[in-house]
Short mmCIF file of C-alpha atoms and ligand atoms in Angstrom, two decimals:
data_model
loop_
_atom_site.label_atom_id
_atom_site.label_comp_id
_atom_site.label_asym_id
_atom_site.label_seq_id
_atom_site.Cartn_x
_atom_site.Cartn_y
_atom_site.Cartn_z
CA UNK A 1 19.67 -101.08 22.08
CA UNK A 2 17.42 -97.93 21.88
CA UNK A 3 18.91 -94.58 23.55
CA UNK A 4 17.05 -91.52 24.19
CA UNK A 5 19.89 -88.65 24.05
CA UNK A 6 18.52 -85.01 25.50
CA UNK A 7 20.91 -82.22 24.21
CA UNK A 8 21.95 -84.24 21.76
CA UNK A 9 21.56 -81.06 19.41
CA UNK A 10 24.23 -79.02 21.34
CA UNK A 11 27.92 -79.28 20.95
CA UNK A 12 28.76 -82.62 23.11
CA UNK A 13 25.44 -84.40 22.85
CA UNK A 14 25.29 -83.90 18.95
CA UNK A 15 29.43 -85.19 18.95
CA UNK A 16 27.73 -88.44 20.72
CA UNK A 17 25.11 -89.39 18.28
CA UNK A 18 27.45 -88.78 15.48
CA UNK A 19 30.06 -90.89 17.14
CA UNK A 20 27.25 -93.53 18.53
CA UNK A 21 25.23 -93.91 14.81
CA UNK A 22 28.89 -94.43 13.28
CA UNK A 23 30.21 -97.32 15.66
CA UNK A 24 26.89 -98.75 16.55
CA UNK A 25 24.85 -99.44 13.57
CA UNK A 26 22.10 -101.44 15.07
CA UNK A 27 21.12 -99.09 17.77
CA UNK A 28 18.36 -96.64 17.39
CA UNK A 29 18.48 -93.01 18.80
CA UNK A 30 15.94 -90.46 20.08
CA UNK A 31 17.01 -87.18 20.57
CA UNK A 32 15.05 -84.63 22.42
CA UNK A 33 16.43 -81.11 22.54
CA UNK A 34 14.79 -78.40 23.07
CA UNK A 35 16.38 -76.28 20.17
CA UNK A 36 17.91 -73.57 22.67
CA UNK A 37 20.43 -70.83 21.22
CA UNK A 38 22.87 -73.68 21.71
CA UNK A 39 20.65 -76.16 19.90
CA UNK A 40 21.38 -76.17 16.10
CA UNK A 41 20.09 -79.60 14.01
CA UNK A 42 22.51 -78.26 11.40
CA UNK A 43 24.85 -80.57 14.02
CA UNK A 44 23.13 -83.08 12.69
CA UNK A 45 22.90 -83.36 9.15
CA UNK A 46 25.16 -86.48 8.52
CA UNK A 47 22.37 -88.30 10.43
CA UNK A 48 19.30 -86.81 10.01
CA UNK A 49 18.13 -89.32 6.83
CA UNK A 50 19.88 -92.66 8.99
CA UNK A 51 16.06 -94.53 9.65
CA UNK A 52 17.92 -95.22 13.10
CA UNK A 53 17.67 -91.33 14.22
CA UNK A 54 14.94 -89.89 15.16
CA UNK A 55 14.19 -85.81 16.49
CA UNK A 56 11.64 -85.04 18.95
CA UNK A 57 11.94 -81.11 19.74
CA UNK A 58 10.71 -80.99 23.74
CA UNK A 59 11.50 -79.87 26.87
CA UNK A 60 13.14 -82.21 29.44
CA UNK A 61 10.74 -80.59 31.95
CA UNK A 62 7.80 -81.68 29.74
CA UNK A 63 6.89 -84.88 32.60
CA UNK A 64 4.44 -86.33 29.87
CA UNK A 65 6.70 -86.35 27.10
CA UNK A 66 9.28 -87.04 28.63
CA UNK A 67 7.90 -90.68 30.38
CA UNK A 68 6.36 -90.98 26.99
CA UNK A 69 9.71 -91.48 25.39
CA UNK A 70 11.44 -93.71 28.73
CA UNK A 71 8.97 -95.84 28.70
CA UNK A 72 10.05 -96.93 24.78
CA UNK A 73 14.12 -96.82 25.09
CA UNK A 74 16.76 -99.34 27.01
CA UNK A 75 19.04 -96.35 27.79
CA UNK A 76 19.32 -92.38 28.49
CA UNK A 77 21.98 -90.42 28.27
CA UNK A 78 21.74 -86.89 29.24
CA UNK A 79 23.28 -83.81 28.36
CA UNK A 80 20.53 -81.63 27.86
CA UNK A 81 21.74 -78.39 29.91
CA UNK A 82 22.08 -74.65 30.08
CA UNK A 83 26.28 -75.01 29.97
CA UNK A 84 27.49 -71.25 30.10
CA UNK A 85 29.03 -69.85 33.10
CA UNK A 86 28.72 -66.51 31.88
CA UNK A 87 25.06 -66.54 31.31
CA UNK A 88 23.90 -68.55 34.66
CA UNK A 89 26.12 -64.82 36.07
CA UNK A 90 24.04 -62.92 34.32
CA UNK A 91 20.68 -64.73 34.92
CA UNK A 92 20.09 -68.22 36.45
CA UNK A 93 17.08 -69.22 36.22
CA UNK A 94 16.25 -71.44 33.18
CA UNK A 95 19.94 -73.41 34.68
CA UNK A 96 17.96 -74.59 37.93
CA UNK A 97 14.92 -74.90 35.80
CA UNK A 98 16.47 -77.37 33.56
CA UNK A 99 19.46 -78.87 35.03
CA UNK A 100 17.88 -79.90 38.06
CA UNK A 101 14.20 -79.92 37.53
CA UNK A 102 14.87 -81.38 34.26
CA UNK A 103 17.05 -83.68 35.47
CA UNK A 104 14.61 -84.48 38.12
CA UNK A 105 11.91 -84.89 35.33
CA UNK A 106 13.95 -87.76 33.51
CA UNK A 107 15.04 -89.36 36.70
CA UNK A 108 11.37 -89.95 37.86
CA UNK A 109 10.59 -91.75 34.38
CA UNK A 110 13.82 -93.98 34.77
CA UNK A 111 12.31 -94.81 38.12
CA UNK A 112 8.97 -95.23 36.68
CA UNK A 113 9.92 -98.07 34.15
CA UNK A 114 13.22 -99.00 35.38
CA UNK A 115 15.81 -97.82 32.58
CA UNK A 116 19.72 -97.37 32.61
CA UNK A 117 20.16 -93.87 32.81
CA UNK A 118 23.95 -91.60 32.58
CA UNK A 119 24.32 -88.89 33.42
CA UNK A 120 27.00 -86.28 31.76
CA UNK A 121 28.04 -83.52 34.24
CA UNK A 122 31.65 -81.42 34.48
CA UNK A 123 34.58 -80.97 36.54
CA UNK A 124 33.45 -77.91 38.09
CA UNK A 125 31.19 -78.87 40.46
CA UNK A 126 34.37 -79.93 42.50
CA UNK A 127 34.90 -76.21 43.06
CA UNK A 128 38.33 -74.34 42.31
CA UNK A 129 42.07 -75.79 42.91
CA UNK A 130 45.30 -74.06 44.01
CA UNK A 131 48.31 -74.49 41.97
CA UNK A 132 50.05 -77.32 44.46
CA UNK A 133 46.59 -78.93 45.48
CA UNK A 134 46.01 -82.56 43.50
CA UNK A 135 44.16 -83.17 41.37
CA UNK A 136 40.38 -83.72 41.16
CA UNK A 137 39.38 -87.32 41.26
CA UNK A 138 35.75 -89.46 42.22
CA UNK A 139 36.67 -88.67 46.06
CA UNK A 140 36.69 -84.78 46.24
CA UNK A 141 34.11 -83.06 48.07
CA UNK A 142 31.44 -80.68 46.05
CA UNK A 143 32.12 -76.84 46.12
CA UNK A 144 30.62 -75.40 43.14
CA UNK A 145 31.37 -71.48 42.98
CA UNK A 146 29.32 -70.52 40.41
CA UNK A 147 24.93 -70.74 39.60
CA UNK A 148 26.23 -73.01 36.45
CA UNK A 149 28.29 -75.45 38.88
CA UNK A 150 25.82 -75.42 41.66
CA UNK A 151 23.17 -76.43 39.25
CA UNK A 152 25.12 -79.22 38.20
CA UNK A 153 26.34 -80.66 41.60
CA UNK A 154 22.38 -80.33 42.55
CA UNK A 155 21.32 -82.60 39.69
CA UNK A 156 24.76 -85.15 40.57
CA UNK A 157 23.36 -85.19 44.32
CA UNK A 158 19.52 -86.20 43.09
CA UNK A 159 20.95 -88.86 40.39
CA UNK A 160 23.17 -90.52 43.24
CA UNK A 161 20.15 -89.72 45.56
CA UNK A 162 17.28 -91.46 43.46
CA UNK A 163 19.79 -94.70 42.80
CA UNK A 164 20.60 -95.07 46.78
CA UNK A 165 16.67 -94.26 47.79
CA UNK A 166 15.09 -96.08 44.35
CA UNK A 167 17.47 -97.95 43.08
CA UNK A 168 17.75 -96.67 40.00
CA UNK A 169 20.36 -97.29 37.56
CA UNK A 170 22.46 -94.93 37.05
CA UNK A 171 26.43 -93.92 36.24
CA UNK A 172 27.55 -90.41 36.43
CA UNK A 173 30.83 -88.58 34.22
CA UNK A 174 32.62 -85.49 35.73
CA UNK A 175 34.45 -84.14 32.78
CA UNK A 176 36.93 -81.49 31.79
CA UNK A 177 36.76 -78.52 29.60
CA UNK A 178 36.11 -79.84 25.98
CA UNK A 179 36.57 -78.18 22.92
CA UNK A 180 36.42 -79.10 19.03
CA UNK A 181 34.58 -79.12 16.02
CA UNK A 182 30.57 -77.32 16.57
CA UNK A 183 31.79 -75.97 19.63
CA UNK A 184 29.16 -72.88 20.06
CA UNK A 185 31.07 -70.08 19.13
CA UNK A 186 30.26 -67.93 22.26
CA UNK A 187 32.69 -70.33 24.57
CA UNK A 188 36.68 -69.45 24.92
CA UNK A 189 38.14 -71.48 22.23
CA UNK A 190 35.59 -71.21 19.32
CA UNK A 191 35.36 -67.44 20.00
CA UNK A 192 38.85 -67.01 20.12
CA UNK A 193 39.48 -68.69 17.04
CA UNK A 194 36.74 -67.28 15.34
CA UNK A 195 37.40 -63.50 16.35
CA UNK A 196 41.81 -64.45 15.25
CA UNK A 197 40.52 -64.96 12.07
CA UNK A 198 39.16 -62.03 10.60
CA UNK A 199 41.94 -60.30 12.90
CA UNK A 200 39.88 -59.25 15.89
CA UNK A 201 41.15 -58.99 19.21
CA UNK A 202 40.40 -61.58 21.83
CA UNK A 203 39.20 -60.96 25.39
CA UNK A 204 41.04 -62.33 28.03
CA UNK A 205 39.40 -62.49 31.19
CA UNK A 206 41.54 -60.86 34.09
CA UNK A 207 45.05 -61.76 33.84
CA UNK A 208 44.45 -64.79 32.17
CA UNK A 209 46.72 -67.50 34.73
CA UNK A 210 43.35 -69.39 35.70
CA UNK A 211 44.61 -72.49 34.41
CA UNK A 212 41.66 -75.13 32.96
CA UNK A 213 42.42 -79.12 31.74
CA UNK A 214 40.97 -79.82 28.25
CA UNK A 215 40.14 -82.37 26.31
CA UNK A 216 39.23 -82.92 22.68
CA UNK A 217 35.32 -83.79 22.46
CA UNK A 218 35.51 -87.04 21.15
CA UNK A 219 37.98 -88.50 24.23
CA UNK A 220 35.13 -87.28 26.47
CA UNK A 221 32.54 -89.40 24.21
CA UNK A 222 34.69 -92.59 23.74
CA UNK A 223 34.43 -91.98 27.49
CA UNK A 224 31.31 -91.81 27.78
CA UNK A 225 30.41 -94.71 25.53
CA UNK A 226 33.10 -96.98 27.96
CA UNK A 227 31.01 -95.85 30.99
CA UNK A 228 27.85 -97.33 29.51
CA UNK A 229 29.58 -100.29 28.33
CA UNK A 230 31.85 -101.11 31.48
CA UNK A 231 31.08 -98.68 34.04
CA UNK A 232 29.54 -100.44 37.61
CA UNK A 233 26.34 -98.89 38.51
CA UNK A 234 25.83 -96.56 40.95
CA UNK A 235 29.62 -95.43 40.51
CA UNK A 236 31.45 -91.80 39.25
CA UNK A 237 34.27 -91.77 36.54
CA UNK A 238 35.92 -89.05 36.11
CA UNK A 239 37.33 -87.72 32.38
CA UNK A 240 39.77 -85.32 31.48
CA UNK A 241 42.58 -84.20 29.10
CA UNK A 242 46.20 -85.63 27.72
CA UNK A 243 48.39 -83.60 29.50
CA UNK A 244 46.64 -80.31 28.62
CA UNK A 245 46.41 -78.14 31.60
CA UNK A 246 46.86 -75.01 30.52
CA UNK A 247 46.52 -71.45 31.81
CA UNK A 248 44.38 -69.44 29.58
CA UNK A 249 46.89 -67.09 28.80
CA UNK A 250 49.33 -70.16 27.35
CA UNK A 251 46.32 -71.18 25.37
CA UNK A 252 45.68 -67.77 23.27
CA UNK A 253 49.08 -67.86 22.57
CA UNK A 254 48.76 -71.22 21.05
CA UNK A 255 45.67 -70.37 19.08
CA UNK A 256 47.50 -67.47 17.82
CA UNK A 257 50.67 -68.98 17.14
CA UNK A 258 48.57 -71.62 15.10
CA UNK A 259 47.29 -68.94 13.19
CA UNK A 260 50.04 -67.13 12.36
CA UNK A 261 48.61 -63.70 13.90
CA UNK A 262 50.07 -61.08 16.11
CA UNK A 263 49.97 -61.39 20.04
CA UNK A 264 49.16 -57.40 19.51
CA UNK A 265 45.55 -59.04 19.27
CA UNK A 266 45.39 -60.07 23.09
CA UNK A 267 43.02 -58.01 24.87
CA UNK A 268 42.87 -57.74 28.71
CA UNK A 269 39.10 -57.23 29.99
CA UNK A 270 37.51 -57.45 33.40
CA UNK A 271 37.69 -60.59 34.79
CA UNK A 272 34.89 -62.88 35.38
CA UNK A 273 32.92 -62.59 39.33
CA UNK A 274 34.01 -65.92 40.99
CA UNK A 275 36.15 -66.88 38.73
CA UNK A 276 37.31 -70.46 39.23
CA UNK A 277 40.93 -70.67 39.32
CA UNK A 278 42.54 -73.98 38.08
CA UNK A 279 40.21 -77.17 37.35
CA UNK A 280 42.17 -80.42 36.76
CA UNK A 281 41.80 -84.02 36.19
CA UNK A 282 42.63 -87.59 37.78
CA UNK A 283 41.42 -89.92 35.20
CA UNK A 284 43.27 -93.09 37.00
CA UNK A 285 40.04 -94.73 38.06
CA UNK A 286 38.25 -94.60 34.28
CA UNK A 287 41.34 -95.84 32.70
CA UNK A 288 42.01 -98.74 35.32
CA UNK A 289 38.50 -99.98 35.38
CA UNK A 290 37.69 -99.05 32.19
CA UNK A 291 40.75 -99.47 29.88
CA UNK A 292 39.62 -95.47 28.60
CA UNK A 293 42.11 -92.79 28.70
CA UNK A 294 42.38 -89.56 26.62
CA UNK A 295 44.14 -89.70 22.84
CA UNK A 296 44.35 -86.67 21.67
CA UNK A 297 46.79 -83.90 22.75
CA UNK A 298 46.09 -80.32 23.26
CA UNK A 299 48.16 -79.05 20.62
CA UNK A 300 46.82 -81.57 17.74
CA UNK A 301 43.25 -80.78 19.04
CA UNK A 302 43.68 -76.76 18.81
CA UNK A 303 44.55 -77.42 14.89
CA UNK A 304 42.04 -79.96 14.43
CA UNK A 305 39.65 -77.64 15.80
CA UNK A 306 41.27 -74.36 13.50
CA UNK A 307 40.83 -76.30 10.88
CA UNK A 308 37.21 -77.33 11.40
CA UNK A 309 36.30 -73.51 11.95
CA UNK A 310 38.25 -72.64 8.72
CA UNK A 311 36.19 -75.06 6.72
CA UNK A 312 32.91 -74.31 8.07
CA UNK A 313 32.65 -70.15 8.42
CA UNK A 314 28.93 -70.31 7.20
CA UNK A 315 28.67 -72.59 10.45
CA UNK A 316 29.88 -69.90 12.77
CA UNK A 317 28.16 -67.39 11.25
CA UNK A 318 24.83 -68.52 11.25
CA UNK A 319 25.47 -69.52 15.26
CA UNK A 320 25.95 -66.19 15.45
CA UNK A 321 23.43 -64.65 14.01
CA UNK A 322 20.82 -66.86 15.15
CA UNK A 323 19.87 -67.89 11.28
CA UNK A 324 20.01 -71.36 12.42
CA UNK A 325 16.57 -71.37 13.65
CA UNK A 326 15.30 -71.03 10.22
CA UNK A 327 17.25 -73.99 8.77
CA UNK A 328 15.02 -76.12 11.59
CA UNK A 329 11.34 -74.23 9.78
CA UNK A 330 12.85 -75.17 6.52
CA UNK A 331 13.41 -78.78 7.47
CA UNK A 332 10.40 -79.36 9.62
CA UNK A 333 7.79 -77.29 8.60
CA UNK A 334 7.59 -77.03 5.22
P1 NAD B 1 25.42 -77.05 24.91
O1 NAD B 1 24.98 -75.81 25.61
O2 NAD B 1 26.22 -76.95 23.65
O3 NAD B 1 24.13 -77.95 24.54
C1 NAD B 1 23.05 -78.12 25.42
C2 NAD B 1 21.89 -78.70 24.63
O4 NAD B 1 20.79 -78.92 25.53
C3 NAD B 1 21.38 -77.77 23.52
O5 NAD B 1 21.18 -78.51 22.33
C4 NAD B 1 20.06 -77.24 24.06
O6 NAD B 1 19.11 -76.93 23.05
C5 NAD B 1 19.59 -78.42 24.93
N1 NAD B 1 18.66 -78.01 25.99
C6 NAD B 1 18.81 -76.96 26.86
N2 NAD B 1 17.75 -76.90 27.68
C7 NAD B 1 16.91 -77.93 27.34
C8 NAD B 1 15.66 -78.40 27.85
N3 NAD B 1 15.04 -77.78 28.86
N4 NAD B 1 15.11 -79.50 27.27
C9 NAD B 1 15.73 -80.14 26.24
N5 NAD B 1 16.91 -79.73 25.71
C10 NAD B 1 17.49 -78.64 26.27
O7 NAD B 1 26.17 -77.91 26.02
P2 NAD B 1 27.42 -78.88 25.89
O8 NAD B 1 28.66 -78.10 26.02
O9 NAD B 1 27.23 -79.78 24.72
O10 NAD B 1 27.25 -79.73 27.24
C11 NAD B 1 26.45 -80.91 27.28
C12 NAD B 1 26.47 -81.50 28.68
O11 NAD B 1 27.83 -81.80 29.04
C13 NAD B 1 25.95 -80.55 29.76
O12 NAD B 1 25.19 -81.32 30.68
C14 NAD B 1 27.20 -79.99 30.41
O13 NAD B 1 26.96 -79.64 31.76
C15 NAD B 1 28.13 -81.19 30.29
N6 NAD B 1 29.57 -80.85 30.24
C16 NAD B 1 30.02 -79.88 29.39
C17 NAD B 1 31.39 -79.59 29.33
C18 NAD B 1 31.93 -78.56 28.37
O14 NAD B 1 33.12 -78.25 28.42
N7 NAD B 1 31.13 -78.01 27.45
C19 NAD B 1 32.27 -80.29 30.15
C20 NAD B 1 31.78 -81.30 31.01
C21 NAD B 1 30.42 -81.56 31.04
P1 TYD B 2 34.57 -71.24 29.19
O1 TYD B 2 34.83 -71.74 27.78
O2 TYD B 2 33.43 -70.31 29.42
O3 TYD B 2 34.52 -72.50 30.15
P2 TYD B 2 34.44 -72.60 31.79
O4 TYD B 2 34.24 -71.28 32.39
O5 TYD B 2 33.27 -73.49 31.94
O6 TYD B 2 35.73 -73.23 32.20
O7 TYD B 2 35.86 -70.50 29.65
C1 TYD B 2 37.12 -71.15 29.72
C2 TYD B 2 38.09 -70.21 30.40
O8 TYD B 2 38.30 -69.07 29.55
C3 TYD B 2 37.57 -69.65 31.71
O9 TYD B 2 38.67 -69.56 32.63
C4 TYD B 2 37.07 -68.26 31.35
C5 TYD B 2 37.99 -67.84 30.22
N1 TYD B 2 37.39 -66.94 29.22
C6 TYD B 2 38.07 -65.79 28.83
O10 TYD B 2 39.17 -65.48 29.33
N2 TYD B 2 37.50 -64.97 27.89
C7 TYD B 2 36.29 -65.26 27.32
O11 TYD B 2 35.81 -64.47 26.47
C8 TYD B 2 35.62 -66.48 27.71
C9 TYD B 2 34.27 -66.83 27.09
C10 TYD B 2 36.20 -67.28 28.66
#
């Protein structure tokens, strides 16, 4: 089979094409990424020489590149995105630009020549739960609350849209909060960890009970790969964690604990506008039809993840500084 991932240079998307190339060695990948500040091919290296993988740095938006490379593939999977809550608050622009004209952009080509197409969205396009409410599952209603969500309901709505009106065919994830190894270091987890250790305080948002379900990146791959191999077209699955809703509070203190460092380093700061108050997942329907459910627990995940960040500072670092860019000259232009 021949894929054409788009992201697949951020955190999740580059997670899938490590996890694909590994399990399916005949398959051949394009991935087209734009190379945002989330974007880093240094994801990338233990593939980058496999004659199966192949970079193409674009812009889902780009409408002849991208039917250039649907026309050639059996299958795309999409994760290309702007995924930050915080920035589509401060400005959200490029988010409708790319996830829903992008998204548009991709779904025309699978129209055009008739290719499998899934999409990857989130959990919070369901909106915001109260403690006692139930879970989310493939039946609740949209409510996004936030330019990021909205964004990302939009481009669910015009994939379920262009497969009832087109017929084209499509599958569509909801998943949880993820976290683990590449995780850009700007997002809860991989800051917090990052700023615990060199002993820097962490910045809890309000009073830190908003309570999110997460799930260890390469649960929400495996279920991704079982919705391309099983999933019914046309239909929703929704992924989330092993028993790991948490509040955000509970979860510092487990990074910390991990650690070994003082709770002294918990820092109370204004709380996010709209902030969503307690996401949380009803996998039932992916692990009946499916056979998928998640493996790895919250608490194995958080060291997993430690560890990871431990063993790969220059990683972080370079995120951070934006030096990343110039390992993507180094390997591609000179
Ligand atoms: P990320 O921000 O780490 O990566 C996004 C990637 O898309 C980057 O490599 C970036 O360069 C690329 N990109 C951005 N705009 C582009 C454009 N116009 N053209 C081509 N490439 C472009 O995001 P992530 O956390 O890996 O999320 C991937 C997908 O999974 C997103 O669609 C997101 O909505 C969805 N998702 C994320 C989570 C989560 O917890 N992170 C949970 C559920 C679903
Ligand atoms: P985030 O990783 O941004 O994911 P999302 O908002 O998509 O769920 O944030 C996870 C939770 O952590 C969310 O409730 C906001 C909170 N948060 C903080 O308390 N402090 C921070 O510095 C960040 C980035 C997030």
């Amino acid at each position: 089979m021949k894929l054409l991932v788009t992201g697949g240079a951020g955190f999740i998307g580059s997670e899938f094409i490590r996890y694909w190339m590994q399990h399916h060695h005949e398959d051949k990948i394009t991935n087209l990424d734009l190379l945002t500040y989330a974007g880093n091919l240094e994801n990338l290296k233990e593939v980058e020489e496999n004659p199966n993988y192949n970079f193409v740095k674009g812009d889902i938006c780009d409408r002849d590149l991208v039917f250039d490379l649907v026309k050639d593939v059996d299958l795309v999977v999409h994760f290309a995105a702007e995924s930050h809550v915080d920035r589509s608050v401060l400005d959200s622009s490029a988010f409708l630009r790319t996830n829903i004209l992008g998204t548009q952009t991709l779904l025309d080509a699978v129209k055009e020549y008739g290719k499998r197409f899934h999409h990857v969205s989130t959990d919070e396009v369901f909106g915001s739960l109260q403690l006692d409410d139930p879970a989310f599952d493939e039946s609740t209603p949209y409510a996004p609350r936030n330019p990021y969500s909205a964004s990302k309901a939009a481009s669910d709505h015009l994939v379920r849209s262009y497969h009832i009106t087109h017929g084209i065919k499509m599958t569509i994830s909801n998943c949880s909060n993820n976290y683990g190894p590449y995780h850009f270091p700007e997002k809860m987890i991989p800051l917090f960890i990052s700023n615990l250790m060199e002993d820097k305080t962490v910045p809890v948002y309000g009073d830190g009970d908003q309570i999110r379900d997460w799930i260890y990146v390469t649960d929400h791959v495996r279920g991704i790969e079982a919705v391309i191999e099983k999933g019914k077209i046309g239909e929703t699955y929704c992924l989330g964690g092993k028993d790991a809703e948490v509040t955000n509070l509970e979860l510092t203190k487990t990074m910390i604990k991990l650690l070994g460092k003082s709770e002294d380093l918990i820092e109370f700061v204004k709380d996010r506008p709209g902030h969503d108050r307690r996401y949380a997942i009803n996998y039932a329907k992916a692990q009946k039809e499916l056979g998928w459910e998640p493996l790895v627990g919250l608490e194995e995940g958080i060291q997993n993840t430690i560890d990871w960040f431990e063993s790969h500072k220059e990683w972080a670092d370079r995120c951070r500084s934006g030096e990343y860019q110039e390992y993507y000259n180094k390997q591609y232009h000179s």
